[in-house]
Amino acid sequence: MSYSTRQREAILNTLRRADRPLTAQEIRAGANHDSAGIGLATVYRALKTFMARNEVLQVEIPGNPPCYEPADRGHHHHAVCEQCRQVFDLPGCVQGLDALVPHNFRVQRHDITLYGVCAGCDAAAAG
Ligand SMILES: [Zn+2]
Ligand SMILES: [Zn+2]
C-alpha cells in the first residue's frame, strides 16, 4: 500500500476543515474527497504519525469510538450526542471550577464532557 505525503495532507486537511472531532471512519470519508483511495489503515498510520508530532490529539470519551482533532485548538471541552455519538467542540472552559477544589487538593488537569442529544437527532425525534 502506498502512503504518500498527499494522502497525509488530505487526512490533516480533513481534520482542520472539520468544526468537531472526527472518528477514523469520518476522516477517511472526508480525506477521500481530496485524495481517492485512502483506506482506514492509512488513516490510522497517519494519525499515529501526527500524534507522535503533537499535531493531532485523540479525544477519548468512554463508550464512544476514539476521535481526533488538531492539537492547536487550545483548551476546550466536548459535548457528545448519546444517539448518533457525534462529538462537538465547546468553546473555552467553564467558570467557577476553582470554587469546587478542596484546599488540600492540587488540580493538575480536568476534563469536562456534556452528554445529550444533538440538533439533528432532536429534529429527527420530533418528526
Ligand atoms: Zn445526534
Ligand atoms: Zn477546561
PDB file of C-alpha atoms and ligand atoms in Angstrom:
ATOM      1  CA  MET A   1       0.000   0.000   0.000  1.00  0.00           C
ATOM      2  CA  SER A   2       1.379   3.399  -0.929  1.00  0.00           C
ATOM      3  CA  TYR A   3       1.482   6.011   1.762  1.00  0.00           C
ATOM      4  CA  SER A   4       2.052   9.362   0.203  1.00  0.00           C
ATOM      5  CA  THR A   5       2.557  12.862   1.517  1.00  0.00           C
ATOM      6  CA  ARG A   6      -0.517  13.781  -0.480  1.00  0.00           C
ATOM      7  CA  GLN A   7      -2.617  11.281   1.464  1.00  0.00           C
ATOM      8  CA  ARG A   8      -1.240  12.510   4.783  1.00  0.00           C
ATOM      9  CA  GLU A   9      -2.076  16.086   3.779  1.00  0.00           C
ATOM     10  CA  ALA A  10      -5.601  15.087   2.813  1.00  0.00           C
ATOM     11  CA  ILE A  11      -6.042  13.500   6.241  1.00  0.00           C
ATOM     12  CA  LEU A  12      -4.702  16.525   8.126  1.00  0.00           C
ATOM     13  CA  ASN A  13      -6.762  18.920   5.981  1.00  0.00           C
ATOM     14  CA  THR A  14      -9.896  16.920   6.739  1.00  0.00           C
ATOM     15  CA  LEU A  15      -9.269  17.336  10.464  1.00  0.00           C
ATOM     16  CA  ARG A  16      -8.570  21.061  10.064  1.00  0.00           C
ATOM     17  CA  ARG A  17     -11.692  21.656   7.973  1.00  0.00           C
ATOM     18  CA  ALA A  18     -13.943  19.949  10.490  1.00  0.00           C
ATOM     19  CA  ASP A  19     -15.521  22.008  13.271  1.00  0.00           C
ATOM     20  CA  ARG A  20     -15.616  18.986  15.575  1.00  0.00           C
ATOM     21  CA  PRO A  21     -13.508  15.899  16.361  1.00  0.00           C
ATOM     22  CA  LEU A  22     -13.790  13.125  13.770  1.00  0.00           C
ATOM     23  CA  THR A  23     -13.617   9.354  14.000  1.00  0.00           C
ATOM     24  CA  ALA A  24     -11.210   7.442  11.761  1.00  0.00           C
ATOM     25  CA  GLN A  25     -14.144   6.491   9.518  1.00  0.00           C
ATOM     26  CA  GLU A  26     -15.224  10.130   9.205  1.00  0.00           C
ATOM     27  CA  ILE A  27     -11.632  11.140   8.440  1.00  0.00           C
ATOM     28  CA  ARG A  28     -11.419   8.502   5.726  1.00  0.00           C
ATOM     29  CA  ALA A  29     -14.665   9.713   4.143  1.00  0.00           C
ATOM     30  CA  GLY A  30     -13.510  13.346   4.229  1.00  0.00           C
ATOM     31  CA  ALA A  31      -9.980  12.655   3.025  1.00  0.00           C
ATOM     32  CA  ASN A  32     -11.235  10.699   0.036  1.00  0.00           C
ATOM     33  CA  HIS A  33     -12.750  13.923  -1.332  1.00  0.00           C
ATOM     34  CA  ASP A  34      -9.185  15.254  -1.631  1.00  0.00           C
ATOM     35  CA  SER A  35      -7.250  12.126  -2.487  1.00  0.00           C
ATOM     36  CA  ALA A  36      -9.028   8.993  -3.611  1.00  0.00           C
ATOM     37  CA  GLY A  37      -8.178   5.535  -2.361  1.00  0.00           C
ATOM     38  CA  ILE A  38      -7.334   6.259   1.274  1.00  0.00           C
ATOM     39  CA  GLY A  39      -8.112   3.230   3.424  1.00  0.00           C
ATOM     40  CA  LEU A  40      -8.608   3.010   7.178  1.00  0.00           C
ATOM     41  CA  ALA A  41      -5.130   1.524   7.703  1.00  0.00           C
ATOM     42  CA  THR A  42      -3.644   4.616   6.052  1.00  0.00           C
ATOM     43  CA  VAL A  43      -5.778   6.886   8.241  1.00  0.00           C
ATOM     44  CA  TYR A  44      -4.608   5.135  11.418  1.00  0.00           C
ATOM     45  CA  ARG A  45      -0.987   5.214  10.305  1.00  0.00           C
ATOM     46  CA  ALA A  46      -1.170   8.940   9.542  1.00  0.00           C
ATOM     47  CA  LEU A  47      -2.919   9.645  12.866  1.00  0.00           C
ATOM     48  CA  LYS A  48      -0.153   7.816  14.721  1.00  0.00           C
ATOM     49  CA  THR A  49       2.446   9.979  12.983  1.00  0.00           C
ATOM     50  CA  PHE A  50       0.537  13.217  13.668  1.00  0.00           C
ATOM     51  CA  MET A  51       0.012  12.290  17.327  1.00  0.00           C
ATOM     52  CA  ALA A  52       3.709  11.492  17.758  1.00  0.00           C
ATOM     53  CA  ARG A  53       4.447  15.005  16.445  1.00  0.00           C
ATOM     54  CA  ASN A  54       1.771  16.547  18.706  1.00  0.00           C
ATOM     55  CA  GLU A  55      -0.119  17.850  15.680  1.00  0.00           C
ATOM     56  CA  VAL A  56      -3.242  15.818  16.418  1.00  0.00           C
ATOM     57  CA  LEU A  57      -4.883  14.839  19.709  1.00  0.00           C
ATOM     58  CA  GLN A  58      -7.057  11.844  20.423  1.00  0.00           C
ATOM     59  CA  VAL A  59     -10.328  12.687  22.150  1.00  0.00           C
ATOM     60  CA  GLU A  60     -11.310   9.827  24.421  1.00  0.00           C
ATOM     61  CA  ILE A  61     -14.883   9.652  25.635  1.00  0.00           C
ATOM     62  CA  PRO A  62     -15.924   6.468  27.443  1.00  0.00           C
ATOM     63  CA  GLY A  63     -18.370   4.433  25.398  1.00  0.00           C
ATOM     64  CA  ASN A  64     -17.512   6.333  22.206  1.00  0.00           C
ATOM     65  CA  PRO A  65     -15.174   5.393  19.379  1.00  0.00           C
ATOM     66  CA  PRO A  66     -11.927   7.402  19.613  1.00  0.00           C
ATOM     67  CA  CYS A  67     -11.972  10.630  17.649  1.00  0.00           C
ATOM     68  CA  TYR A  68      -9.299  13.074  16.660  1.00  0.00           C
ATOM     69  CA  GLU A  69      -8.784  16.826  16.403  1.00  0.00           C
ATOM     70  CA  PRO A  70      -5.970  19.228  15.507  1.00  0.00           C
ATOM     71  CA  ALA A  71      -3.796  19.933  18.557  1.00  0.00           C
ATOM     72  CA  ASP A  72      -3.767  23.709  18.037  1.00  0.00           C
ATOM     73  CA  ARG A  73      -7.361  24.441  19.048  1.00  0.00           C
ATOM     74  CA  GLY A  74      -6.452  25.459  22.579  1.00  0.00           C
ATOM     75  CA  HIS A  75      -8.083  24.396  25.836  1.00  0.00           C
ATOM     76  CA  HIS A  76     -11.701  23.394  25.305  1.00  0.00           C
ATOM     77  CA  HIS A  77     -14.208  20.666  26.110  1.00  0.00           C
ATOM     78  CA  HIS A  78     -16.642  18.439  24.279  1.00  0.00           C
ATOM     79  CA  ALA A  79     -20.294  17.528  24.060  1.00  0.00           C
ATOM     80  CA  VAL A  80     -21.368  14.105  22.830  1.00  0.00           C
ATOM     81  CA  CYS A  81     -24.720  13.115  21.321  1.00  0.00           C
ATOM     82  CA  GLU A  82     -25.842   9.906  23.012  1.00  0.00           C
ATOM     83  CA  GLN A  83     -27.866   8.934  19.952  1.00  0.00           C
ATOM     84  CA  CYS A  84     -25.546   9.384  16.973  1.00  0.00           C
ATOM     85  CA  ARG A  85     -22.310   9.528  19.071  1.00  0.00           C
ATOM     86  CA  GLN A  86     -21.066  12.638  17.256  1.00  0.00           C
ATOM     87  CA  VAL A  87     -18.698  14.741  19.341  1.00  0.00           C
ATOM     88  CA  PHE A  88     -18.884  18.541  19.289  1.00  0.00           C
ATOM     89  CA  ASP A  89     -16.452  21.212  20.443  1.00  0.00           C
ATOM     90  CA  LEU A  90     -17.438  23.533  23.257  1.00  0.00           C
ATOM     91  CA  PRO A  91     -15.729  26.922  23.265  1.00  0.00           C
ATOM     92  CA  GLY A  92     -13.262  27.576  26.069  1.00  0.00           C
ATOM     93  CA  CYS A  93     -13.647  26.410  29.642  1.00  0.00           C
ATOM     94  CA  VAL A  94     -16.272  26.695  32.388  1.00  0.00           C
ATOM     95  CA  GLN A  95     -16.367  29.433  35.004  1.00  0.00           C
ATOM     96  CA  GLY A  96     -16.143  28.757  38.707  1.00  0.00           C
ATOM     97  CA  LEU A  97     -14.197  25.481  38.647  1.00  0.00           C
ATOM     98  CA  ASP A  98     -11.786  26.818  41.279  1.00  0.00           C
ATOM     99  CA  ALA A  99     -14.628  27.018  43.789  1.00  0.00           C
ATOM    100  CA  LEU A 100     -15.016  23.222  43.661  1.00  0.00           C
ATOM    101  CA  VAL A 101     -11.417  22.416  44.529  1.00  0.00           C
ATOM    102  CA  PRO A 102     -10.722  21.328  48.132  1.00  0.00           C
ATOM    103  CA  HIS A 103      -7.996  23.306  49.924  1.00  0.00           C
ATOM    104  CA  ASN A 104      -5.768  20.246  50.255  1.00  0.00           C
ATOM    105  CA  PHE A 105      -6.010  19.253  46.623  1.00  0.00           C
ATOM    106  CA  ARG A 106      -3.864  20.467  43.748  1.00  0.00           C
ATOM    107  CA  VAL A 107      -5.566  20.140  40.372  1.00  0.00           C
ATOM    108  CA  GLN A 108      -3.284  19.168  37.516  1.00  0.00           C
ATOM    109  CA  ARG A 109      -5.823  18.780  34.748  1.00  0.00           C
ATOM    110  CA  HIS A 110      -9.525  18.405  34.187  1.00  0.00           C
ATOM    111  CA  ASP A 111     -11.881  17.040  31.597  1.00  0.00           C
ATOM    112  CA  ILE A 112     -15.495  18.039  31.124  1.00  0.00           C
ATOM    113  CA  THR A 113     -17.919  16.308  28.770  1.00  0.00           C
ATOM    114  CA  LEU A 114     -21.558  17.204  28.236  1.00  0.00           C
ATOM    115  CA  TYR A 115     -23.887  14.356  27.240  1.00  0.00           C
ATOM    116  CA  GLY A 116     -27.112  14.992  25.386  1.00  0.00           C
ATOM    117  CA  VAL A 117     -28.868  14.980  22.042  1.00  0.00           C
ATOM    118  CA  CYS A 118     -27.654  16.939  19.022  1.00  0.00           C
ATOM    119  CA  ALA A 119     -29.898  19.190  16.918  1.00  0.00           C
ATOM    120  CA  GLY A 120     -30.044  16.624  14.109  1.00  0.00           C
ATOM    121  CA  CYS A 121     -31.200  13.790  16.347  1.00  0.00           C
ATOM    122  CA  ASP A 122     -33.590  16.115  18.211  1.00  0.00           C
ATOM    123  CA  ALA A 123     -35.231  17.148  14.938  1.00  0.00           C
ATOM    124  CA  ALA A 124     -35.462  13.519  13.803  1.00  0.00           C
ATOM    125  CA  ALA A 125     -37.142  12.563  17.087  1.00  0.00           C
ATOM    126  CA  ALA A 126     -39.630  15.426  16.764  1.00  0.00           C
ATOM    127  CA  GLY A 127     -40.538  14.057  13.341  1.00  0.00           C
TER     128      GLY A 127
HETATM  129 ZN    ZN B   1     -27.038  13.151  17.275  1.00  0.00          ZN
HETATM  130 ZN    ZN B   2     -11.459  23.414  30.971  1.00  0.00          ZN
END
